[in-house]
Coordinates of C-alpha atoms and ligand atoms in Angstrom, one line a residue:
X1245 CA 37.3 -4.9 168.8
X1246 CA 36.1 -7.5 171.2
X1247 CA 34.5 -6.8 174.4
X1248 CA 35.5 -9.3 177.3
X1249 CA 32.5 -10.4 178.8
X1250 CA 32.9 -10.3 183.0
X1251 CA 33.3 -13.2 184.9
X1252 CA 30.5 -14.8 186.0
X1253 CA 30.2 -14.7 189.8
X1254 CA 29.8 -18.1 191.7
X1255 CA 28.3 -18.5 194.8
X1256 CA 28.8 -21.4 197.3
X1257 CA 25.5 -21.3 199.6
X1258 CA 26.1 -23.6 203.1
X1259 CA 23.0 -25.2 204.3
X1260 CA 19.8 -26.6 202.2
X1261 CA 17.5 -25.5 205.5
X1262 CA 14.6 -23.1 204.5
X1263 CA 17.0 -20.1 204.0
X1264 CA 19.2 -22.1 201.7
X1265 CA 16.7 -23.1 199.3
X1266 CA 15.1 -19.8 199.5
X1267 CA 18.3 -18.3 198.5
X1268 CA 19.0 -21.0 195.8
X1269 CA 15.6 -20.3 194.1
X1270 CA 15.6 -16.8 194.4
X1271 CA 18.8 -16.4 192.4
X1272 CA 18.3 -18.9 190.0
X1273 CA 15.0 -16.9 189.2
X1274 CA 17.1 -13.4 189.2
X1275 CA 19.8 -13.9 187.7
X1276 CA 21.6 -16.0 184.9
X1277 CA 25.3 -14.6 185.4
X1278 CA 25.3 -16.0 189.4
X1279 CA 26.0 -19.6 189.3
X1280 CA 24.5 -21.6 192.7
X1281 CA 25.9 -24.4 194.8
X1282 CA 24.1 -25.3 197.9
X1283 CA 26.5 -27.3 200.3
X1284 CA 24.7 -29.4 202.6
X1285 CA 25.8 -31.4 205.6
X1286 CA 23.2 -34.1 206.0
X1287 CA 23.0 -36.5 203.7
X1288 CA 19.4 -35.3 202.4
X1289 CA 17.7 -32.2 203.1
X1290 CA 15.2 -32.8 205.5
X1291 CA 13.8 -30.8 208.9
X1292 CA 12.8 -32.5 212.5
X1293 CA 9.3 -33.0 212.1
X1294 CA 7.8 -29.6 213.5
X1295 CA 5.7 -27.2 212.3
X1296 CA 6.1 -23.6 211.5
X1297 CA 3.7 -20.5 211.2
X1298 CA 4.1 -17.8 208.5
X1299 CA 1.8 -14.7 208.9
X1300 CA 0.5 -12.8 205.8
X1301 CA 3.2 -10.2 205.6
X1302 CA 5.6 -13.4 204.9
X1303 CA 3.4 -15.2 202.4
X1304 CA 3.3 -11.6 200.6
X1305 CA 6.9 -11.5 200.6
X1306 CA 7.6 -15.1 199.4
X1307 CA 5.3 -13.9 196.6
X1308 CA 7.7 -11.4 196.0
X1309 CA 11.0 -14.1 195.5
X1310 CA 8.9 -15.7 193.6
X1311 CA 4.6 -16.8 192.8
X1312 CA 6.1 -20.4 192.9
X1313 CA 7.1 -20.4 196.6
X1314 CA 3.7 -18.7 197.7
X1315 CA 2.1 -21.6 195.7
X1316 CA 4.9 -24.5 197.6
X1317 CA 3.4 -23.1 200.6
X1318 CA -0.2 -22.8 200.2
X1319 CA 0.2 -26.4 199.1
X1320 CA 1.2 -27.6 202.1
X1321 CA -0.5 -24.9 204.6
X1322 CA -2.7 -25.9 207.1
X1323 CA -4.3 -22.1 206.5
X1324 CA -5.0 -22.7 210.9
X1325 CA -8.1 -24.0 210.5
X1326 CA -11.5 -22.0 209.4
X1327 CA -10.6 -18.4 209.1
X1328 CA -12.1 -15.8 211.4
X1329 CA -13.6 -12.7 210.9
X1330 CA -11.0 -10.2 211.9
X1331 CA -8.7 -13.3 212.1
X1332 CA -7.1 -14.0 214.9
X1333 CA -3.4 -14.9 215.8
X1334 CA -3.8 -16.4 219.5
X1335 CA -6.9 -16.8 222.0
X1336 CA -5.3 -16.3 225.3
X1337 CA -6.4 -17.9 228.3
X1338 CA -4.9 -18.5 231.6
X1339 CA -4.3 -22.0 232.5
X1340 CA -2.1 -22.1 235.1
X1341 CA -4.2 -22.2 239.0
X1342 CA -1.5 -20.4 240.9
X1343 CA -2.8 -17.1 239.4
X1344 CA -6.5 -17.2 239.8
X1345 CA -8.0 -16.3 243.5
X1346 CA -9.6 -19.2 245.3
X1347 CA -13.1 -18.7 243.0
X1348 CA -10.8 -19.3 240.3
X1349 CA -11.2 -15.8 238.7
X1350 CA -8.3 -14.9 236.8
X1351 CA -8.9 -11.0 235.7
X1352 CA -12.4 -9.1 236.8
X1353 CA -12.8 -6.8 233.9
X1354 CA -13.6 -3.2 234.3
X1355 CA -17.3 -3.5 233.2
X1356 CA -17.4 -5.8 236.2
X1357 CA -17.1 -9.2 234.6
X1358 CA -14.5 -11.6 235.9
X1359 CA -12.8 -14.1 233.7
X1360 CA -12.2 -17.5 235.4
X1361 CA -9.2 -19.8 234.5
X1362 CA -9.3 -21.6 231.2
X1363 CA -11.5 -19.0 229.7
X1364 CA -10.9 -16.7 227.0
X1365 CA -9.3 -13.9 228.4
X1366 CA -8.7 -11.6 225.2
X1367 CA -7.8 -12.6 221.2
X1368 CA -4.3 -11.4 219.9
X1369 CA -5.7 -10.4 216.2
X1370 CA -3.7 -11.2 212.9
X1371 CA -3.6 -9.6 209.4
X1372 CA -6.1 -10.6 206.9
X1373 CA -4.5 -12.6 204.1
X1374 CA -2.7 -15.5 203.4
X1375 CA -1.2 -17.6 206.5
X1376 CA -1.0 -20.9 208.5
X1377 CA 1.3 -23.8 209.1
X1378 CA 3.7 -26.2 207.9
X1379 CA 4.9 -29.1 208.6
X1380 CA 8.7 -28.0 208.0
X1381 CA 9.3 -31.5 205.8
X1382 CA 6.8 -30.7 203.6
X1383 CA 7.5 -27.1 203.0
X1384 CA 11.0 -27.9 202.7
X1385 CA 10.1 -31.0 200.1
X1386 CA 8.2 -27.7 198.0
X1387 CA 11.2 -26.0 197.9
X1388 CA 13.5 -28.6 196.6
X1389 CA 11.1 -29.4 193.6
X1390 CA 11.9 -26.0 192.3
X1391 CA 15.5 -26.4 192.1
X1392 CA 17.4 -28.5 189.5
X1393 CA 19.4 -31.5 191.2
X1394 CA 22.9 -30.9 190.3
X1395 CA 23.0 -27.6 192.4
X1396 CA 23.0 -29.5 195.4
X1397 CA 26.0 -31.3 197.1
X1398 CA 25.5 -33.6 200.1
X1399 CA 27.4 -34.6 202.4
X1400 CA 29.4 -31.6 202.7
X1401 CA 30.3 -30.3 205.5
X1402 CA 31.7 -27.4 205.6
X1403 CA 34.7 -26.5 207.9
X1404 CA 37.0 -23.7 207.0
X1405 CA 37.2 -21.0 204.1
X1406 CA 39.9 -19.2 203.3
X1407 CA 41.2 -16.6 200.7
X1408 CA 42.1 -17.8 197.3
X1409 CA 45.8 -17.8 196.8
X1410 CA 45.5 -16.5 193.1
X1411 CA 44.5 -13.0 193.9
X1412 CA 41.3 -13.3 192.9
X1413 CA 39.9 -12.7 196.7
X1414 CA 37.9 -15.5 196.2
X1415 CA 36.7 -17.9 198.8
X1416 CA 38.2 -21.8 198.9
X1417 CA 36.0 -24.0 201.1
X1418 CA 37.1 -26.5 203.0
X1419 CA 34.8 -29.6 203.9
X1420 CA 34.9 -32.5 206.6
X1421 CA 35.4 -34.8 203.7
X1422 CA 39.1 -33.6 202.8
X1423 CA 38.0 -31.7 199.6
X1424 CA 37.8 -28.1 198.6
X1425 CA 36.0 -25.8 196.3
X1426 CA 36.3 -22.2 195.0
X1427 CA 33.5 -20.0 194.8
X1428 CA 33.1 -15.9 194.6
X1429 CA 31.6 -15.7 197.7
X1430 CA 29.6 -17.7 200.2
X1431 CA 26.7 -17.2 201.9
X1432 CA 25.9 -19.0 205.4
X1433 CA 22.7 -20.3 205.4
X1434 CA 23.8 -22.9 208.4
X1435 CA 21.4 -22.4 210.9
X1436 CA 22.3 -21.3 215.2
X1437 CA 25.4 -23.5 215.4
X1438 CA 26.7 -21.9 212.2
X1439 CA 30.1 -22.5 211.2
X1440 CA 30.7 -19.4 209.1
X1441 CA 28.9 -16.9 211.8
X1442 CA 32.1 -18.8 214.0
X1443 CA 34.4 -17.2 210.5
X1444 CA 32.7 -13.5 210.4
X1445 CA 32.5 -13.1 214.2
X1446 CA 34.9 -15.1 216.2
X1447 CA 34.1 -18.2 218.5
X1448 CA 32.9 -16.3 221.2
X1449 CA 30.4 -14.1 219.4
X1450 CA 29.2 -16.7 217.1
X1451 CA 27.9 -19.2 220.5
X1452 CA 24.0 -19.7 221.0
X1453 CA 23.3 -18.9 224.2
X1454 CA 20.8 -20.2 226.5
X1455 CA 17.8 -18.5 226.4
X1456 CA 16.4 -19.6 229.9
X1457 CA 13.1 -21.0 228.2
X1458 CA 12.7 -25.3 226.7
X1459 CA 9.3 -26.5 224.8
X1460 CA 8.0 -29.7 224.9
X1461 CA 7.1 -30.5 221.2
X1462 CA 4.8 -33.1 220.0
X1463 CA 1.3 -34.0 218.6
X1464 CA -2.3 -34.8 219.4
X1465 CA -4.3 -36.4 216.9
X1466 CA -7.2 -34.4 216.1
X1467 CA -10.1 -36.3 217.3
X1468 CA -8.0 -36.4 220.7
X1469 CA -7.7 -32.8 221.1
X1470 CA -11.5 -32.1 220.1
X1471 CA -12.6 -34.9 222.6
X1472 CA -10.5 -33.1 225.3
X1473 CA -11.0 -28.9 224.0
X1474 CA -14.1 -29.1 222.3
X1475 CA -14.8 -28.7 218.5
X1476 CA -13.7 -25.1 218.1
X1477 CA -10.6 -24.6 220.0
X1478 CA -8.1 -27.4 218.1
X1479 CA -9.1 -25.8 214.9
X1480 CA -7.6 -22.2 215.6
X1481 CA -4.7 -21.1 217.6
X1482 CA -4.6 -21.3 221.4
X1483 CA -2.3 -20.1 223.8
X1484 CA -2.6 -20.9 227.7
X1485 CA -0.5 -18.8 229.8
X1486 CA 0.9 -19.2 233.7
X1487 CA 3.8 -18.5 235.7
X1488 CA 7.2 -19.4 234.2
X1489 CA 5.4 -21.4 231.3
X1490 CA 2.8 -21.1 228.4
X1491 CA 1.3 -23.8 226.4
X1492 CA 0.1 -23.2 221.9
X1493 CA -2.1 -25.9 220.2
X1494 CA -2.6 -24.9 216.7
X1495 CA -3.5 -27.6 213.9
X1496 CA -1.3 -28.3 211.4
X1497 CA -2.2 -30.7 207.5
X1498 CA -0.8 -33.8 208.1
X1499 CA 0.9 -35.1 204.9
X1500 CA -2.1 -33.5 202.5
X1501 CA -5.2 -31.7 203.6
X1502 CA -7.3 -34.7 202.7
X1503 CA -5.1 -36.6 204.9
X1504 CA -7.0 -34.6 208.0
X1505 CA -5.1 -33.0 210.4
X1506 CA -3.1 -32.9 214.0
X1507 CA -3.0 -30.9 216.7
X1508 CA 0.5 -29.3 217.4
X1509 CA 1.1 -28.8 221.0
X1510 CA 4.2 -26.5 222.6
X1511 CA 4.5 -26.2 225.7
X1512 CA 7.3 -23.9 227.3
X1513 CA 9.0 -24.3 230.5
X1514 CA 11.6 -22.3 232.4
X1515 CA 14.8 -23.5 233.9
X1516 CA 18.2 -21.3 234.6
X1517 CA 20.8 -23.4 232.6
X1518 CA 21.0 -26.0 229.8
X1519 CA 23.1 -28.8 231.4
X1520 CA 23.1 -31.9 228.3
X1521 CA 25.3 -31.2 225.5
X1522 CA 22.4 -32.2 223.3
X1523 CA 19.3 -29.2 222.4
X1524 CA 16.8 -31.8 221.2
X1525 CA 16.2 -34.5 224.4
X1526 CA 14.0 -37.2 225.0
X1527 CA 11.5 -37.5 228.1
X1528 CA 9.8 -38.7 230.5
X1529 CA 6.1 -38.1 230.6
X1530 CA 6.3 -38.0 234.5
X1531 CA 8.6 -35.1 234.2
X1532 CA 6.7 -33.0 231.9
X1533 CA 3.6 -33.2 233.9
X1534 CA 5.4 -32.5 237.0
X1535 CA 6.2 -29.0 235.0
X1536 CA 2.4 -28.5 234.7
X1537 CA 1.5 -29.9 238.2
X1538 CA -0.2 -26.6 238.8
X1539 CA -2.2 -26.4 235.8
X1540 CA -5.9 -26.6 235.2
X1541 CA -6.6 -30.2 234.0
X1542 CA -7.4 -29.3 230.5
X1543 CA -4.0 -28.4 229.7
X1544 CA -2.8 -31.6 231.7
X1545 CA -5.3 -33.4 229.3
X1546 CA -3.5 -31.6 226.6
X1547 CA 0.5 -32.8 228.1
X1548 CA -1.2 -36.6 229.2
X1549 CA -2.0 -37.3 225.1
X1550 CA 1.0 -35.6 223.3
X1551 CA 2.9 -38.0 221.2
X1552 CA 6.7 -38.7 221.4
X1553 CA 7.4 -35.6 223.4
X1554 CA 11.0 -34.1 222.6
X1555 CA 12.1 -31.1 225.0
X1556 CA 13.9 -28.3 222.5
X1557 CA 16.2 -26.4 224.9
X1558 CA 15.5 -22.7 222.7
X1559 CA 18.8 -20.7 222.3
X1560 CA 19.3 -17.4 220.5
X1561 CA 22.2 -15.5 219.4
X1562 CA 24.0 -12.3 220.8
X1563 CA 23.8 -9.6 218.3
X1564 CA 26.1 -9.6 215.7
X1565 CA 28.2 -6.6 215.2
X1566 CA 28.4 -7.5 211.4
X1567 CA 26.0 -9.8 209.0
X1568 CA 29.3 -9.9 206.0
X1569 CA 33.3 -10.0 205.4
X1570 CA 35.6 -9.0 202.2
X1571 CA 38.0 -11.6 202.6
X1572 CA 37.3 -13.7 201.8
X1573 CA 33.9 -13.0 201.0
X1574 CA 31.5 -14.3 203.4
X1575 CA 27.5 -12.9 204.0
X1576 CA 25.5 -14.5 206.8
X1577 CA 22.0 -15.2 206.4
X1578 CA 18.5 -16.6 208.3
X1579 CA 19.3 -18.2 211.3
X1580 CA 23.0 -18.1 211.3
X1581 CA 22.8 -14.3 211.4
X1582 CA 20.2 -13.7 213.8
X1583 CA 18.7 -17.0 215.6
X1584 CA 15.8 -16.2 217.9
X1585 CA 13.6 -17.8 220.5
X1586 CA 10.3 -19.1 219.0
X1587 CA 7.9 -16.4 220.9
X1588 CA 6.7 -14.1 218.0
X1589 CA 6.6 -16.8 215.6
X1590 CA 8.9 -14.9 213.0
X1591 CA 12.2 -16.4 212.7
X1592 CA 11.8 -18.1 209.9
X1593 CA 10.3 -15.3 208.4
X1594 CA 13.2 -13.1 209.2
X1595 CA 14.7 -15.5 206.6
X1596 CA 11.9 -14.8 203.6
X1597 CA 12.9 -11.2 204.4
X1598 CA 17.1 -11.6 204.2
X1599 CA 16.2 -13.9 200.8
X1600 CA 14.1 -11.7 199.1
X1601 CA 16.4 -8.2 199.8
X1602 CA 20.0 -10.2 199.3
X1603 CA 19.1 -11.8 196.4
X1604 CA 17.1 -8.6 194.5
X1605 CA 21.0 -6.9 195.5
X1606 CA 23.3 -9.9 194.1
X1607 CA 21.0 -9.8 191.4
X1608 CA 22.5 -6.2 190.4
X1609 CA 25.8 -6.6 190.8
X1610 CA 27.9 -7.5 187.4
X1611 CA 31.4 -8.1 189.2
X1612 CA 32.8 -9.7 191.8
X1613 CA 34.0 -6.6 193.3
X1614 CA 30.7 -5.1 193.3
X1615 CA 29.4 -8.3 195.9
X1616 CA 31.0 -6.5 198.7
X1617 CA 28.5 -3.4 198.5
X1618 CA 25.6 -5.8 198.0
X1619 CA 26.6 -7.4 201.1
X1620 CA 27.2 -3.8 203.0
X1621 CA 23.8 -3.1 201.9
X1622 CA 21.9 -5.6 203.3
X1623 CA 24.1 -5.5 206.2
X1624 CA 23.0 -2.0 207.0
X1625 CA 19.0 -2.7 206.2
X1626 CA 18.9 -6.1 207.6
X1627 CA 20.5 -5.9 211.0
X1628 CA 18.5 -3.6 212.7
X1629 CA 15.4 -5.3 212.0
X1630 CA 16.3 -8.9 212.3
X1631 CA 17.9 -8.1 215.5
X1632 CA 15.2 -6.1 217.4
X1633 CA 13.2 -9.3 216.4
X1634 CA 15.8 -11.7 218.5
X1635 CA 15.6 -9.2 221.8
X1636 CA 11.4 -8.6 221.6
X1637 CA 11.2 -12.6 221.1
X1638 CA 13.1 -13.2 224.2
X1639 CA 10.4 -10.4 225.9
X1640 CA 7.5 -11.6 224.5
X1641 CA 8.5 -15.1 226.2
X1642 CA 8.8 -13.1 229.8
X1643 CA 5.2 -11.5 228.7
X1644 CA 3.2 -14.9 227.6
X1645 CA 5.1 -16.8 231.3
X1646 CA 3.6 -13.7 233.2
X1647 CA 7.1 -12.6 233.7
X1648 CA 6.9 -8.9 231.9
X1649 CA 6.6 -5.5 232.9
X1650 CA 2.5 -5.4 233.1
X1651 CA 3.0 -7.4 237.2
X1652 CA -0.6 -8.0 237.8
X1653 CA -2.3 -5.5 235.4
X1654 CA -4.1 -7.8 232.9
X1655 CA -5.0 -4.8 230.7
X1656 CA -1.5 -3.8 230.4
X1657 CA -0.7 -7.3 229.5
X1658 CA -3.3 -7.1 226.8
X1659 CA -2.5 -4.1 225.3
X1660 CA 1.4 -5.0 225.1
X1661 CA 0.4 -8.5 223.8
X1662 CA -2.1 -7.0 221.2
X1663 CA -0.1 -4.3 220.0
X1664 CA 3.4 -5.9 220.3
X1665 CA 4.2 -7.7 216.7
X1666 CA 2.3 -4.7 214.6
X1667 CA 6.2 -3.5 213.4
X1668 CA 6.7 -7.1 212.3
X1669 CA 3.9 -7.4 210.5
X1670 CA 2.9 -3.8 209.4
X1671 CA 6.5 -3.7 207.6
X1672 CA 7.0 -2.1 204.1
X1673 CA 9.8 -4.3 203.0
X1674 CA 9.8 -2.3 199.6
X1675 CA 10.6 0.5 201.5
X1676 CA 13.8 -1.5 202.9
X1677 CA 14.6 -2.6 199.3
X1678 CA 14.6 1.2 197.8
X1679 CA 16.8 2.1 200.4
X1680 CA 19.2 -1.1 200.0
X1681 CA 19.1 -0.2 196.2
X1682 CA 20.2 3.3 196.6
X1683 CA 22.7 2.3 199.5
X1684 CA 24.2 -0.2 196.6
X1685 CA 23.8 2.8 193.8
X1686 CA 25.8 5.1 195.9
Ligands
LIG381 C1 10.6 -24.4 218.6 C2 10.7 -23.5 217.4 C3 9.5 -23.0 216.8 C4 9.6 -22.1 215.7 N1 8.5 -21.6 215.1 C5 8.5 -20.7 214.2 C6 7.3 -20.2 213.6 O1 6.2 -20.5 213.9 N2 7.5 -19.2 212.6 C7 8.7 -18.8 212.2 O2 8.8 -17.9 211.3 N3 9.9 -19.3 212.7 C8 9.8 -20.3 213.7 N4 11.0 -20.8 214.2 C9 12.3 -20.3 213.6 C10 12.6 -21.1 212.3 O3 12.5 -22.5 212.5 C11 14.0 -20.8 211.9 O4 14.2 -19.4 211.9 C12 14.4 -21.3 210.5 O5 14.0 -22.7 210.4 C13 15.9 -21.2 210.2 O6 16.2 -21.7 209.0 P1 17.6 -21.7 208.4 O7 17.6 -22.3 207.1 O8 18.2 -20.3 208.6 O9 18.5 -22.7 209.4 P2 18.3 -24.2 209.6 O10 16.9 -24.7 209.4 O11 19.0 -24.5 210.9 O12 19.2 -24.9 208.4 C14 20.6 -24.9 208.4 C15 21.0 -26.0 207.5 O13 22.5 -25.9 207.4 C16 23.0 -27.2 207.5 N5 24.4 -27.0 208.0 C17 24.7 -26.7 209.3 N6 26.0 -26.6 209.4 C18 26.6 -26.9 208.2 C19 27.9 -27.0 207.8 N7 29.0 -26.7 208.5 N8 28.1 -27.3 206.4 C20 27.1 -27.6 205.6 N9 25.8 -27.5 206.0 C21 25.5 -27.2 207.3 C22 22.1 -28.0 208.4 O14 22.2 -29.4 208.2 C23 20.7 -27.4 207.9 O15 20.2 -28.1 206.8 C24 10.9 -21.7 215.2 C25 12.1 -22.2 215.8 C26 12.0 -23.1 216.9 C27 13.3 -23.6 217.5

């Protein structure tokens, strides 16, 4: 007698961003029954020249997926400069004058001492372990070395699925360029303005909305930032916070650690409504220092020498009421399932997290039909969390602009900015992949 063997599932990922490639190399190292395409609008992959933080609960997981991205990462991580002992995530400081009393005091302490503008006001501690930041380029350079070539299609747009006509309940892509494919499923990996969020949710639920916050993004080269903060302060993490805005320098590798580094500057502003069609604008320097006209004149200092400013208007997503569809069979995943402001520094590592429990789940299914649990699954873990991560960012940018709850108590404002990312980063994600297992089992 002769056993059939099952079909082999194939799985059509859009988007080569950091959750595509994640995906793509998680599942090439799981599983040899899952064939992977990665569909990829832009000609090449590539990323806007910005960096990106990942704390150690992230680096952990990516060690998880697989030693090999830990390593991509380390490679090209600027670890934020000399570690401290307990590390730190943030100094604090207030750097905007309209909320320090005419002495300049910012915050008298209840031992008696006052803290003036511009000095350190308390430290927002991180885990010990692994962490730093990325130039997004060169992490996603990492990632593509660990994938063969011929998984990836460029140029490829992708427009439209619909259900197979054969019965099969299989997915047929269709793509800007006029051609089709046919795959068992896809999984979106196409970023906020995704196209299959659009499929899954509808128009309406799939839009970005404004989230009432922009950043200025650009560089300082190192020697600038030391002449203007001193030795120390380019080296580590350093956030100044005021009224309606808040300004991070943190150092990034430039190219190679031998190269030396740069100082990353973002500096958030506040305005009620995004009126340019585009997210990512030029401007003028006038402009962005008329935003920080109240501001002590380091952090003007700071503004004055960035490089190429670009303003990111930052947009977030409503929550989805669903991460997945049957048919045809569709899964959502990173930012096209849950995009989030920038203010707790964990998007992206929402997306190590959706990588490494989807694909330990495709990697146990042997049929087609089976795909659809997977997907309920990580629905069911995944939602919660990456959710709740979308709605704290957007109040964790009301608590750095001196918007939040705390009015005037500074303690308050400490103790919500000290304590306030311990669920992100205190996570057992093993915990999340038993119960996704058993969800799957049952
Ligand atoms: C200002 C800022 C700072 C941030 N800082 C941090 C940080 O410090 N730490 C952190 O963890 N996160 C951070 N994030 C979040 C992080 O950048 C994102 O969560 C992450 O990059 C999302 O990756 P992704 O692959 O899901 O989406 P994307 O990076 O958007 O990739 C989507 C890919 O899909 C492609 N695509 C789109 N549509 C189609 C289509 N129709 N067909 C085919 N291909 C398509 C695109 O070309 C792109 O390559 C920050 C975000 C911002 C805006």
């Amino acid at each position: 007698m002769t056993t059939l063997s099952p079909e082999p599932i194939s799985i059509a990922i859009i988007g080569g961003g950091i959750s595509g490639l994640l995906l793509a190399h998680a599942l090439l190292t799981r599983s040899s029954f899952i064939t992977i395409t990665v569909y990829e609008s832009a000609t090449q992959f590539g990323e806007i020249g910005a960096g990106v933080g990942f704390e150690p609960h992230f680096v952990r997981i990516m060690n998880h997926i697989s030693p090999k991205i830990r390593e991509g990462f380390l490679r090209c991580c600027s670890n934020n400069g000399p570690e401290t002992d307990p590390p730190k995530w943030f100094d604090v400081r207030i750097g905007d004058c309209t909320r320090a009393d005419a002495e300049g005091v910012v915050h008298h302490r209840k031992d008696g001492r006052k803290v003036r503008l511009s000095e350190p006001l308390f430290v927002v501690p991180a885990r010990k372990g692994e962490r730093g930041g990325v130039h997004r380029a060169h992490f996603l350079d990492e990632l593509v070395k660990l994938l063969p070539q011929d998984i990836c299609q460029f140029r490829k747009r992708l427009v439209d699925v619909a259900e197979a006509a054969d019965g099969s309940g299989d997915a047929v892509l269709h793509f800007a360029d006029g051609t089709t494919a046919q795959h068992t499923a896809v999984i979106g990996c196409d970023g906020i303005k995704s196209r299959t969020r659009e499929l899954v949710l509808g128009k309406k639920a799939a839009r970005p909305v404004f989230s009432g916050k922009y950043a200025y993004r650009g560089l300082i080269p190192m020697h600038k930032a030391v002449e203007i903060l001193g030795e120390e302060q380019p080296r580590t993490s350093q956030m100044y916070c005021g009224h309606k805005g808040h300004v991070l320098t943190f150092p990034i590798a430039n190219g190679t650690v031998m190269n030396g580094m740069i100082c990353t500057v973002v500096a958030f502003s506040s305005k009620d409504e995004w009126k340019e069609a585009e997210w990512v604008v030029k401007t003028s320097r006038e402009d962005m220092l008329a935003d920080y006209a109240t501001w002590t004149p380091t952090v003007q200092a700071i503004m004055i020498h960035m490089k190429d400013p670009d303003i990111w208007a930052l947009y977030d997503h409503l929550p989805a009421r669903t991460f997945f569809q049957s048919r045809p069979r569709i899964c959502l995943l990173g930012d096209a399932a849950h995009a989030t402001t920038p203010h707790q520094g964990a998007g992206a590592g929402m997306c190590v997290e959706d990588c490494y429990i989807l694909s330990e789940l495709l990697a146990a299914v042997s049929s087609a039909d089976g795909l659809e649990e997977a997907f309920r699954a990580y629905d069911e873990v995944r939602r919660p969390r990456s959710l709740k991560l979308v709605e704290t960012s957007r109040e964790a940018g009301m608590l750095w602009e001196m918007e939040g709850s705390h009015g005037n108590d500074m303690d308050a404002y400490e103790r919500n900015a000290c304590s306030r990312m311990n669920w992100i980063w205190d996570h057992d994600i093993d915990a999340d992949l038993e119960r996704a297992r058993s969800l799957l089992r049952e």
